[in-house]
Coordinates of C-alpha atoms and ligand atoms in Angstrom, one line a residue:
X1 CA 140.5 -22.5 258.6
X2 CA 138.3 -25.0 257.6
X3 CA 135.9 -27.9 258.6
X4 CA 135.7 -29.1 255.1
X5 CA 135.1 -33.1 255.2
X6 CA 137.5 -33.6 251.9
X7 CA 139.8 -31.3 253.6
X8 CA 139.9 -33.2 256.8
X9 CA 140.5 -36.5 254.9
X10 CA 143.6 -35.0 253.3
X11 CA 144.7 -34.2 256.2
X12 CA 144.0 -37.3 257.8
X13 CA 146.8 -40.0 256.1
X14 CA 149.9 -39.8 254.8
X15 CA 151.5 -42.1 252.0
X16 CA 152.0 -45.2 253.9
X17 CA 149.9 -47.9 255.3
X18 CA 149.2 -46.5 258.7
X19 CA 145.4 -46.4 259.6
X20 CA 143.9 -42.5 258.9
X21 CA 142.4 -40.5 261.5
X22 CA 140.6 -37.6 260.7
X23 CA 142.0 -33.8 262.5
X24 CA 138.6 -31.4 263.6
X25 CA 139.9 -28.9 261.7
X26 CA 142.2 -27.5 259.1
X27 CA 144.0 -24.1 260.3
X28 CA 146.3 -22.5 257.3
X29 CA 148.4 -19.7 259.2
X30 CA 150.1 -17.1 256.8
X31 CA 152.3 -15.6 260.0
X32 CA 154.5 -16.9 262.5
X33 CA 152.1 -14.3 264.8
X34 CA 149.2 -16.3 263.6
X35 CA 151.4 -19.6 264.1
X36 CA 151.9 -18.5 267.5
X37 CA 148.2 -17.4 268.5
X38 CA 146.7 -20.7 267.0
X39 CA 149.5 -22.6 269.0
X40 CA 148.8 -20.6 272.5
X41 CA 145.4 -20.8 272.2
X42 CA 145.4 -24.7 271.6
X43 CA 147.9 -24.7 274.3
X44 CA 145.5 -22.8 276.9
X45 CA 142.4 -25.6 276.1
X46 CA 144.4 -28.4 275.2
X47 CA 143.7 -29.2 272.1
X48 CA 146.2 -31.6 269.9
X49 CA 148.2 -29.5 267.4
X50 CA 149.7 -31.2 264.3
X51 CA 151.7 -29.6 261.7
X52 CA 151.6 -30.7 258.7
X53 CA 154.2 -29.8 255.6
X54 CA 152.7 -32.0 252.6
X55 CA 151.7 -35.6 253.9
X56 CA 154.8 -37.5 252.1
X57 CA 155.9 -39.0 255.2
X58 CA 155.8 -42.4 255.6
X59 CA 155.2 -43.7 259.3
X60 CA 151.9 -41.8 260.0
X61 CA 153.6 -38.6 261.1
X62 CA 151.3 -36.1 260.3
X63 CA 148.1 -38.2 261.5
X64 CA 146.0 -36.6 264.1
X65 CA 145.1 -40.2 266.3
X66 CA 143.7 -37.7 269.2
X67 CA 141.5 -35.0 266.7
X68 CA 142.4 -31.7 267.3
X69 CA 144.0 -29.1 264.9
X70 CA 146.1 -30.0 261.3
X71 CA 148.6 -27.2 261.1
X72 CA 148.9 -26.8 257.3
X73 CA 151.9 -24.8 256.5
X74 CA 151.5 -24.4 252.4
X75 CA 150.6 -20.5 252.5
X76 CA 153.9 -19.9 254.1
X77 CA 156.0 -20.7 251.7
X78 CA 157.9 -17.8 250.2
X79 CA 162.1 -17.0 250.1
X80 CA 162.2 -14.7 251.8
X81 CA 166.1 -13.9 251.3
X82 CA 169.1 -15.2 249.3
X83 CA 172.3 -14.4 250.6
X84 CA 174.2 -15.6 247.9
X85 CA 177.9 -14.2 249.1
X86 CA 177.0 -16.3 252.1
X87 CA 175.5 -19.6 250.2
X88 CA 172.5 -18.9 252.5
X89 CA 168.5 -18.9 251.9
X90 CA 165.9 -17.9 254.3
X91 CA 162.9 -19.6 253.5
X92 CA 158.9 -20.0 255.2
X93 CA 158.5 -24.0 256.2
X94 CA 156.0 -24.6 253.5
X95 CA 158.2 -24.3 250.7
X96 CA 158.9 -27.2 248.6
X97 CA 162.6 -28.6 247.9
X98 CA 161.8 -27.9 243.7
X99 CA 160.3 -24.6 243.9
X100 CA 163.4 -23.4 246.4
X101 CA 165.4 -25.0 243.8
X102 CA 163.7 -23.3 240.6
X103 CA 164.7 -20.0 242.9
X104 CA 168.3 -20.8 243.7
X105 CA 169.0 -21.5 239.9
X106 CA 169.0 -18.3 238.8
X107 CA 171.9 -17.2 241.2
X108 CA 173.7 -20.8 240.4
X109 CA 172.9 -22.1 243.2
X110 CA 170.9 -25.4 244.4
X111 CA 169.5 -27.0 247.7
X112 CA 171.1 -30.5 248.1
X113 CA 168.9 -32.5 250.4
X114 CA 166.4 -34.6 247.8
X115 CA 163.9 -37.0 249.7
X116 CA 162.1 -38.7 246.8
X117 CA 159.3 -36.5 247.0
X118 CA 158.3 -33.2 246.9
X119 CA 158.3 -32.8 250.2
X120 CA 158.3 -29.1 252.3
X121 CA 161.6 -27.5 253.4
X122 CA 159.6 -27.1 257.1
X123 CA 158.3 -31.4 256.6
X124 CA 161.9 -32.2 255.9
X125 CA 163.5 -30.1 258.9
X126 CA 161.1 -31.8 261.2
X127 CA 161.9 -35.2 260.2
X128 CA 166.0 -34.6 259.5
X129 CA 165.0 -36.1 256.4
X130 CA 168.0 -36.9 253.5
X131 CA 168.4 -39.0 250.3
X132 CA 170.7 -39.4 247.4
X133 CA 173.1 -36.7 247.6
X134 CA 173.6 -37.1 251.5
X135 CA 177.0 -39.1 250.9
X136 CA 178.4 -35.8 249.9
X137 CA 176.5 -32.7 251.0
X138 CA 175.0 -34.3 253.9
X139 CA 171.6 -34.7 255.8
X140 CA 169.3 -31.8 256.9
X141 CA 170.5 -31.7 259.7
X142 CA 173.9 -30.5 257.8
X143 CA 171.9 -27.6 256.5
X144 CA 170.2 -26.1 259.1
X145 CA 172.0 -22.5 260.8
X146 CA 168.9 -21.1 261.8
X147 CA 165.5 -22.0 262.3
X148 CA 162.5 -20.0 263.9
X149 CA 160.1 -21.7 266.3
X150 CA 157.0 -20.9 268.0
X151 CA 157.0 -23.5 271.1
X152 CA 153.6 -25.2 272.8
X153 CA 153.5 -21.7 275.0
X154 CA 153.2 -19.6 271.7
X155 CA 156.5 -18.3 272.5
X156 CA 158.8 -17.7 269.1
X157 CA 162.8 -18.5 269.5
X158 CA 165.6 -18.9 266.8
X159 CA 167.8 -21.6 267.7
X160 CA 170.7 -20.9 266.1
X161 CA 172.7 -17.7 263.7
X162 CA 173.7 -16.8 260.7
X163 CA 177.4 -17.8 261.2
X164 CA 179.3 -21.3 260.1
X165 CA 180.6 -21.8 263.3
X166 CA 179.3 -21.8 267.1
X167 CA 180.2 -23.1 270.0
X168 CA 177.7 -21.1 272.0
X169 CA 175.3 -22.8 274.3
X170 CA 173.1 -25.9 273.7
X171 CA 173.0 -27.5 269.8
X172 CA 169.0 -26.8 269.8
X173 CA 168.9 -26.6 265.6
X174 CA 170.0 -30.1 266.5
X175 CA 167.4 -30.7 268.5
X176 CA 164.1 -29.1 266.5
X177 CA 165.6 -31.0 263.2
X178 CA 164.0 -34.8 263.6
X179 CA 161.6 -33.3 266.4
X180 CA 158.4 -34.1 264.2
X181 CA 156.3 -31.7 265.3
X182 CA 156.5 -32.5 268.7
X183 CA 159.3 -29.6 270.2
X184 CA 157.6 -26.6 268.6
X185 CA 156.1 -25.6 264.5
X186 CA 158.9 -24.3 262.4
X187 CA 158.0 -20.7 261.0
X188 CA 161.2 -19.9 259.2
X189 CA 164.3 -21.8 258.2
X190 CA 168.2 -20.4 257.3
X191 CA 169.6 -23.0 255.1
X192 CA 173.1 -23.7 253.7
X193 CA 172.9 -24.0 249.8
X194 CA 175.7 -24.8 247.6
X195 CA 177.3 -24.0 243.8
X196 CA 176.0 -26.0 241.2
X197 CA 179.0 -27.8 240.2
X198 CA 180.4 -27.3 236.8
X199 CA 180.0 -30.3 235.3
X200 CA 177.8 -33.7 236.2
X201 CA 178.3 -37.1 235.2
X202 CA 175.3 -39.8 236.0
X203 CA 176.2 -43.7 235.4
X204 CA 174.3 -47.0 235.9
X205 CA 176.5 -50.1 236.3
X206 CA 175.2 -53.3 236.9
X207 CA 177.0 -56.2 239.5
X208 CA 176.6 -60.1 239.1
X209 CA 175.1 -59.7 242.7
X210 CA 174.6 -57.2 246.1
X211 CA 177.7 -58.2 247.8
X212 CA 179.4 -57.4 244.7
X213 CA 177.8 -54.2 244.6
X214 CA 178.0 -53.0 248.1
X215 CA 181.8 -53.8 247.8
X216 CA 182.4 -51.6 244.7
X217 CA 180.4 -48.6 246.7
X218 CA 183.4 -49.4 249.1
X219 CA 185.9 -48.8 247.1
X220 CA 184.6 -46.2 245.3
X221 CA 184.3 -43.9 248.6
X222 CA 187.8 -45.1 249.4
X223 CA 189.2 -44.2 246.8
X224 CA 188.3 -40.5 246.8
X225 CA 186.5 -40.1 244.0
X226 CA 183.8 -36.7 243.9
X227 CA 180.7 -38.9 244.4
X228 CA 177.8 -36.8 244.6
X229 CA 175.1 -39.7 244.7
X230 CA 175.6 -43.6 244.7
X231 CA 172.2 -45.7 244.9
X232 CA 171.8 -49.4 245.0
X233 CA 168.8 -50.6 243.1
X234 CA 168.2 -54.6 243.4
X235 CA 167.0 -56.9 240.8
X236 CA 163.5 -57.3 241.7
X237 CA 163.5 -52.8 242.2
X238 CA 164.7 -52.9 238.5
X239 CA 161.8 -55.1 237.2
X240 CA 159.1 -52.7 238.3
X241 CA 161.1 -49.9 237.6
X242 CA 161.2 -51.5 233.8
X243 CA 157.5 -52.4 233.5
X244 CA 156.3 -49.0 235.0
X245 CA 158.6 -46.9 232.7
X246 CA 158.7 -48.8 230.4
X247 CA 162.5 -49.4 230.0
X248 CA 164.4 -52.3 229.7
X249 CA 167.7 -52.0 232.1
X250 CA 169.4 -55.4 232.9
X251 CA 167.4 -57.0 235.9
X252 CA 170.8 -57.5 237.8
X253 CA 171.5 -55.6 240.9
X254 CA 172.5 -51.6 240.1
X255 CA 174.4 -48.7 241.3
X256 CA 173.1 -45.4 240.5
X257 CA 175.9 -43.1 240.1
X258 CA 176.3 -39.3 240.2
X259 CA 179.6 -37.2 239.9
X260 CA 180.5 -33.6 240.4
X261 CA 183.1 -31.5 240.1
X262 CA 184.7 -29.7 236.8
X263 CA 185.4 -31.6 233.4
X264 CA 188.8 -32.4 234.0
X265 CA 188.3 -34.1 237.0
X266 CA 185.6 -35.8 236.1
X267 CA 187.2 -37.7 233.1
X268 CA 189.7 -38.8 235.6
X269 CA 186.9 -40.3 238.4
X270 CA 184.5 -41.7 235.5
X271 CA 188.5 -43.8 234.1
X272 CA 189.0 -44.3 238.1
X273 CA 185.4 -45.3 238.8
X274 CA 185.4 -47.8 235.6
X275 CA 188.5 -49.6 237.1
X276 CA 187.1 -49.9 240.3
X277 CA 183.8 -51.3 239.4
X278 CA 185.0 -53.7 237.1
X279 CA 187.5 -55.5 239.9
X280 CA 183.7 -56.4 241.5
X281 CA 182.1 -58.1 238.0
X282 CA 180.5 -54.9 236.8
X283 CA 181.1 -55.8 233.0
X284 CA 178.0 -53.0 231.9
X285 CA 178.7 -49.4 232.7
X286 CA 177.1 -46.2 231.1
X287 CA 177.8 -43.3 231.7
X288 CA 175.0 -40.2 231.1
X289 CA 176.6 -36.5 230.8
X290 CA 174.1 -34.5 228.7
X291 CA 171.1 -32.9 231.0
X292 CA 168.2 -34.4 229.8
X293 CA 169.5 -38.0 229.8
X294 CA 170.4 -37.3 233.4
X295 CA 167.1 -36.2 234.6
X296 CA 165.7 -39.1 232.9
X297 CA 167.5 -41.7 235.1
X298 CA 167.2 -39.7 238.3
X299 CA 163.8 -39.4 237.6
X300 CA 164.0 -43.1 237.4
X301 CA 165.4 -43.2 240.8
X302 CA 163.3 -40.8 242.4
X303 CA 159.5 -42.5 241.4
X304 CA 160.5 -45.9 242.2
X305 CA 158.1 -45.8 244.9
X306 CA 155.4 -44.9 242.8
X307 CA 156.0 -47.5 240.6
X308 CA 155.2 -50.0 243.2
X309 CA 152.4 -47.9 244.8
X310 CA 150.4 -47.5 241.2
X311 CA 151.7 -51.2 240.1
X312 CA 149.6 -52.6 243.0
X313 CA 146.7 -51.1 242.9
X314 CA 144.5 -51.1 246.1
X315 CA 147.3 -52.2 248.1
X316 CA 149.5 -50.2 250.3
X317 CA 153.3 -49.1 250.7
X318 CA 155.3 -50.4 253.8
X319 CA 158.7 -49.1 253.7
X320 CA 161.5 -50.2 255.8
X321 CA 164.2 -47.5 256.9
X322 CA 167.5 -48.9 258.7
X323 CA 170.7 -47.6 258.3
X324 CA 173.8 -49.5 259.2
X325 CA 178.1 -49.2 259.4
X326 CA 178.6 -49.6 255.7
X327 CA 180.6 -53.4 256.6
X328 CA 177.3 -54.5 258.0
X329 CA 175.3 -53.4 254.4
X330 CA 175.8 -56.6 252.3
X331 CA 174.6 -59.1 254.8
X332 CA 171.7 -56.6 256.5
X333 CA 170.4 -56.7 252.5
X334 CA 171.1 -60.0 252.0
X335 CA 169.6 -61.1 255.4
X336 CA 166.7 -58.7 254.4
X337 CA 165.7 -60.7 251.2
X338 CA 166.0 -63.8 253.3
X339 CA 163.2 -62.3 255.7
X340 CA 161.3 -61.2 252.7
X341 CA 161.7 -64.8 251.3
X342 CA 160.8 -66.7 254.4
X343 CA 157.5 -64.7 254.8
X344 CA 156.9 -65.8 250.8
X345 CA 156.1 -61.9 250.5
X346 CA 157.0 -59.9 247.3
X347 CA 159.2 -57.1 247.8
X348 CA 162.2 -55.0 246.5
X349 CA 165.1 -53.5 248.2
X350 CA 166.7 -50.2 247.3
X351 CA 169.4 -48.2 249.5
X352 CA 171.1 -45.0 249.6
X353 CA 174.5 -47.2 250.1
X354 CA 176.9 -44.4 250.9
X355 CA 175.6 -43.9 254.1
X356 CA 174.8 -47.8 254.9
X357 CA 170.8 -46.8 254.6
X358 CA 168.9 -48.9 253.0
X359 CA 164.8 -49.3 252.3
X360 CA 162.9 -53.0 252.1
X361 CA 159.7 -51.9 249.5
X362 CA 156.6 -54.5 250.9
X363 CA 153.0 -53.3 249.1
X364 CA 150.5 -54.8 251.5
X365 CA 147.0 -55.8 251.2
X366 CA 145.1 -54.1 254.6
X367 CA 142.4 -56.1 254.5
X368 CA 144.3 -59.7 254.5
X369 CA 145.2 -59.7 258.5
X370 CA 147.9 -62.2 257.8
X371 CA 149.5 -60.2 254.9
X372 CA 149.8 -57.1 257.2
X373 CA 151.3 -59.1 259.9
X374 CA 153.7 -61.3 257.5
X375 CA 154.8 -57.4 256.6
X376 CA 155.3 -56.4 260.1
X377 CA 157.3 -59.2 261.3
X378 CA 159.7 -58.2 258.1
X379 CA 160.3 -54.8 259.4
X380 CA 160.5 -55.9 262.7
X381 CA 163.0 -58.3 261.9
X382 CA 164.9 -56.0 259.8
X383 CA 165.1 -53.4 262.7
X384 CA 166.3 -55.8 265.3
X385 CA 169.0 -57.1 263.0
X386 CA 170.4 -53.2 262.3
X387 CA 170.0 -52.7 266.3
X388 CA 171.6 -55.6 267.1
X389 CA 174.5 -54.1 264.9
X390 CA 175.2 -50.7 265.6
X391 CA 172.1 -49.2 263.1
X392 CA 169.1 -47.2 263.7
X393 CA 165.8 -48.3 262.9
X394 CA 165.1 -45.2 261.0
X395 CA 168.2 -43.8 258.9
X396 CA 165.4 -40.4 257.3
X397 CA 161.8 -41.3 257.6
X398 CA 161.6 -41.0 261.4
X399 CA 159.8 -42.6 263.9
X400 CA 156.2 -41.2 263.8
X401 CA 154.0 -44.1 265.2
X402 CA 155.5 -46.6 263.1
X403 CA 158.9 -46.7 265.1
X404 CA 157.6 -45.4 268.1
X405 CA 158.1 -48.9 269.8
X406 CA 161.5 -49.2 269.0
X407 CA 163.0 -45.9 270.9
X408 CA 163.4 -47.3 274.5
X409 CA 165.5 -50.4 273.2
X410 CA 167.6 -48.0 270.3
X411 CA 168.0 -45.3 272.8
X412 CA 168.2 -46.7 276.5
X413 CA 168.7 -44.2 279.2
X414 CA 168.5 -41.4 276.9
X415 CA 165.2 -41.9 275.9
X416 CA 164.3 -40.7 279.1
X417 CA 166.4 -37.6 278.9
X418 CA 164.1 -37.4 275.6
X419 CA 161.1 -37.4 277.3
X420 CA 162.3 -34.8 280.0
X421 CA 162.5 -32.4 277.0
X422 CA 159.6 -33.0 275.6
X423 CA 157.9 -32.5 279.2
X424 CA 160.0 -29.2 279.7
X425 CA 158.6 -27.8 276.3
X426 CA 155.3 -28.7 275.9
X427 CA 153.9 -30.1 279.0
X428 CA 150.1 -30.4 278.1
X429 CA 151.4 -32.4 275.0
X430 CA 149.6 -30.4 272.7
X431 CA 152.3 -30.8 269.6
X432 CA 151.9 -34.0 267.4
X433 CA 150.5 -36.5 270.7
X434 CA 151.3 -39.7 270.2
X435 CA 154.5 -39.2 267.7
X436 CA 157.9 -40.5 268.6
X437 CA 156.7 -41.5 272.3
X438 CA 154.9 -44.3 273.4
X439 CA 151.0 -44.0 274.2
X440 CA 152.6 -45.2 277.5
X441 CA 155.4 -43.0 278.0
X442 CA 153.8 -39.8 277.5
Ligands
FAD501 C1 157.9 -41.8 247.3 C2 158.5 -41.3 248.6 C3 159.9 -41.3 248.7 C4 160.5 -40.8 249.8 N1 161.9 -40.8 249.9 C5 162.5 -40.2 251.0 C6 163.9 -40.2 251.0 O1 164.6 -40.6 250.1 N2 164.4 -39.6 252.1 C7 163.7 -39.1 253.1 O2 164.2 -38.6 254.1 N3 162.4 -39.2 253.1 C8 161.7 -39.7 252.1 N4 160.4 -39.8 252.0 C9 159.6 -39.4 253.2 C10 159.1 -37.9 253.2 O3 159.1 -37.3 251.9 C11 160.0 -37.1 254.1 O4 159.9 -37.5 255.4 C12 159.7 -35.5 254.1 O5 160.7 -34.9 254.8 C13 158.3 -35.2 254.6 O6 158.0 -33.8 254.3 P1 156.6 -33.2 254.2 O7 156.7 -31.8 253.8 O8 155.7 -34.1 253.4 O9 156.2 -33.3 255.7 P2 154.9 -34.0 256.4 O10 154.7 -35.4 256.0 O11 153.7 -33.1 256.2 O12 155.3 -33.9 257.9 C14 156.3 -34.7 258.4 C15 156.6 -34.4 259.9 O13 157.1 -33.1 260.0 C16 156.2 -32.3 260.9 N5 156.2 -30.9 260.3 C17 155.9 -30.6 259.0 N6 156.0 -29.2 258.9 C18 156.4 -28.8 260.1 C19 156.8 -27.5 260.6 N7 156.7 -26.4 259.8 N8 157.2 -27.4 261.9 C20 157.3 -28.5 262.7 N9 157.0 -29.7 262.3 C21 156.6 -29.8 261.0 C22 154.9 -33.0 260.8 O14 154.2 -32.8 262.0 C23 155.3 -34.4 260.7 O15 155.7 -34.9 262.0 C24 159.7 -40.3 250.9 C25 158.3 -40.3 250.8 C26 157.7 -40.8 249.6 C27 156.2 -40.8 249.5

């Protein structure tokens, strides 16, 4: 453990543009035992635990607003089995998606869930996060069989087995996935992993404009083509994305696309997938097959964020999370850039599509008051228009502080079924105060 002040203050944000708050201490448990000692003794005095996988999370998860301990989980972070004949890993929480995956390669097999960064197999459980390749592997959720968790009382449970199916008592891997912190502190995690396909196909195919786009993702997943990944990227994203990498892709809304499955078939979806796009005024397809190529415009993908974050220098990322039905996507974006417009705030809009999830990028100024409310009202407006349509305000980034308001109106009566839970299993509130919940509603 440490008191360190440098320590503290990493401990104290996370990469988006809620306000810091510094923990009391830093505790870095090697054990689920010690997990479970730190946890019961915080427990007994009251004393605010937070755990804390790497910081990527975006609406001020991992903050410690009332002091207390940061539960850093990096030293647990080993495999600690591969079942291969089972396409199973056991992993500690503090494991990172690409070292898991540098692991799984050498039996052929990979992890699917990507969240654009390098987050923590625990930090990903905890906030059910996804990303591109949800459309066809699904979201954490999906993944989870098992996990280990040591409750508010110290007390260590395993929530679910080793088997593909149960329909034996209460779902409660359900439950801990997207808990942030505030159920219990993940200590171990069984995770489905899959085969790396035989062969991959990336493309990039560019659309006159977003309905356009959002209409060929349509008939692209209608059509039953292997999709792996399919990624809207809109003008203005494409901009950046060219200045910061120095690339010079058509500034026309773009689908990133990825395929899987063996060669034959995927000569077959790529002739399919040309058709399709080109009924919706794609007239600029291309189509990447060899590795490194690949991993360049994934890579491309994947730091678009950061080529916003270092592009404005001093100024910080707000990034919107709602996910809609997929016939409500074109005019959520479209509305979206309105808002954007009307607040004559700059800003880019990028979207896992397949699953009707899409992200508003605003970089915001913290000390111009009217430039951090302009921002606020944009989100705000772009969460009641995805309520107001059958959406969630948070499709992967979860609600941390930053959607915290929005529960009672998303969830209705069952937000207080929520909070009977969260009473039931930690009833001095000791895990991650604050998160989820209202200050009021605790
Ligand atoms: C550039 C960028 C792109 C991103 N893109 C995506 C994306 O595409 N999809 C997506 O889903 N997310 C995305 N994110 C958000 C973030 O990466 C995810 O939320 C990720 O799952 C957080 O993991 P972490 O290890 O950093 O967790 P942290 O930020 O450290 O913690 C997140 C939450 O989990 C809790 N927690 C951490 N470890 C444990 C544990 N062992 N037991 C119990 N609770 C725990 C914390 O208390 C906190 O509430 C992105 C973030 C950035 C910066």
């Amino acid at each position: 453990m440490t008191t360190n002040q440098t320590m503290r203050e990493q401990h104290s944000r996370d990469e988006s543009y809620h306000e810091p708050s510094l923990p009391d201490v830093v505790v870095f448990p090697k054990t689920t035992a010690e997990v479970s000692k730190v946890v019961a003794f915080a427990n007994e005095h009251q004393i605010p635990v937070v755990p804390f996988g790497l910081g990527t999370s975006l609406e001020g998860h991992i903050i410690p607003y009332h002091g207390g301990i940061s539960l850093d989980m990096s030293l647990m972070n080993r495999v600690l089995e591969i079942r291969e004949r089972d396409f199973l890993v056991k992993v500690e929480p503090g494991i990172t998606r690409t070292q898991l995956n540098k692991e799984l390669k050498k039996y052929g097999l990979f992890f699917s869930v990507d969240p654009g960064a390098d987050a923590t197999l625990g930090g990903m459980a905890a906030t059910n996060a996804s990303g591109t390749t949800s459309v066809k592997y699904g979201i954490m959720r999906d993944q989870v069989r098992d996990l280990e968790v040591v409750l508010a009382s110290g007390e260590v449970i395993h929530t679910g087995g080793l088997s593909a199916k149960s329909s034996s008592g209460y779902h409660l891997n359900g439950l801990i996935v997207g808990s942030e912190g505030t159920l219990g502190v993940i200590t171990e995690l069984t995770l489905k992993v899959y085969g790396i396909p035989e062969s991959i196909m990336a493309a990039r195919a560019t659309f006159p404009d977003i309905q356009a786009a959002v209409d060929a993702v349509t008939g692209i997943l209608s059509s039953g083509i292997s999709i792996a990944r399919i990624e809207l990227v809109d003008d203005r994203s494409i901009q950046q994305v060219n200045t910061y990498n120095q690339l010079n892709y058509v500034e026309k809304p773009t689908l990133f696309l990825e395929f899987h499955g063996n060669e034959a078939g995927l000569a077959q979806d790529v002739e399919f997938t040309k058709e399709i796009v080109s009924d919706f005024g794609c007239n600029d397809i291309q189509f990447e097959l060899d590795n490194k190529a690949r991993a360049e415009l994934w890579e491309v993908r994947h730091n678009l964020a950061y080529a916003f974050i270092h592009g404005f220098a001093g100024k910080k990322l707000m990034v919107t999370d709602v996910s809609v039905p997929l016939t409500e996507l074109a005019g959520a974006i479209i509305d979206a850039r309105k808002a954007i417009e009307t607040e004559k705030m700059d800003g880019a809009i990028v979207g896992h599509v397949g699953d009707g999830n899409y992200h508003a990028l605003l970089m915001i100024d913290m000390k111009n008051k009217e430039e951090v409310e302009k921002a606020k009202r944009v989100n705000e407006h772009i969460v009641n228009y995805a309520l107001a349509r059958g959406g969630t305000c948070t499709g992967e980034h979860g609600v941390g502080v930053g959607k915290a308001m929005y529960q009672p109106l998303e969830h209705g009566a069952a937000y207080t079924v929520m909070q009977s839970i969260k009473q039931t299993l930690d009833p001095h509130h000791i895990l991650n105060p604050g998160k989820i919940f209202m200050k009021k509603d605790q």
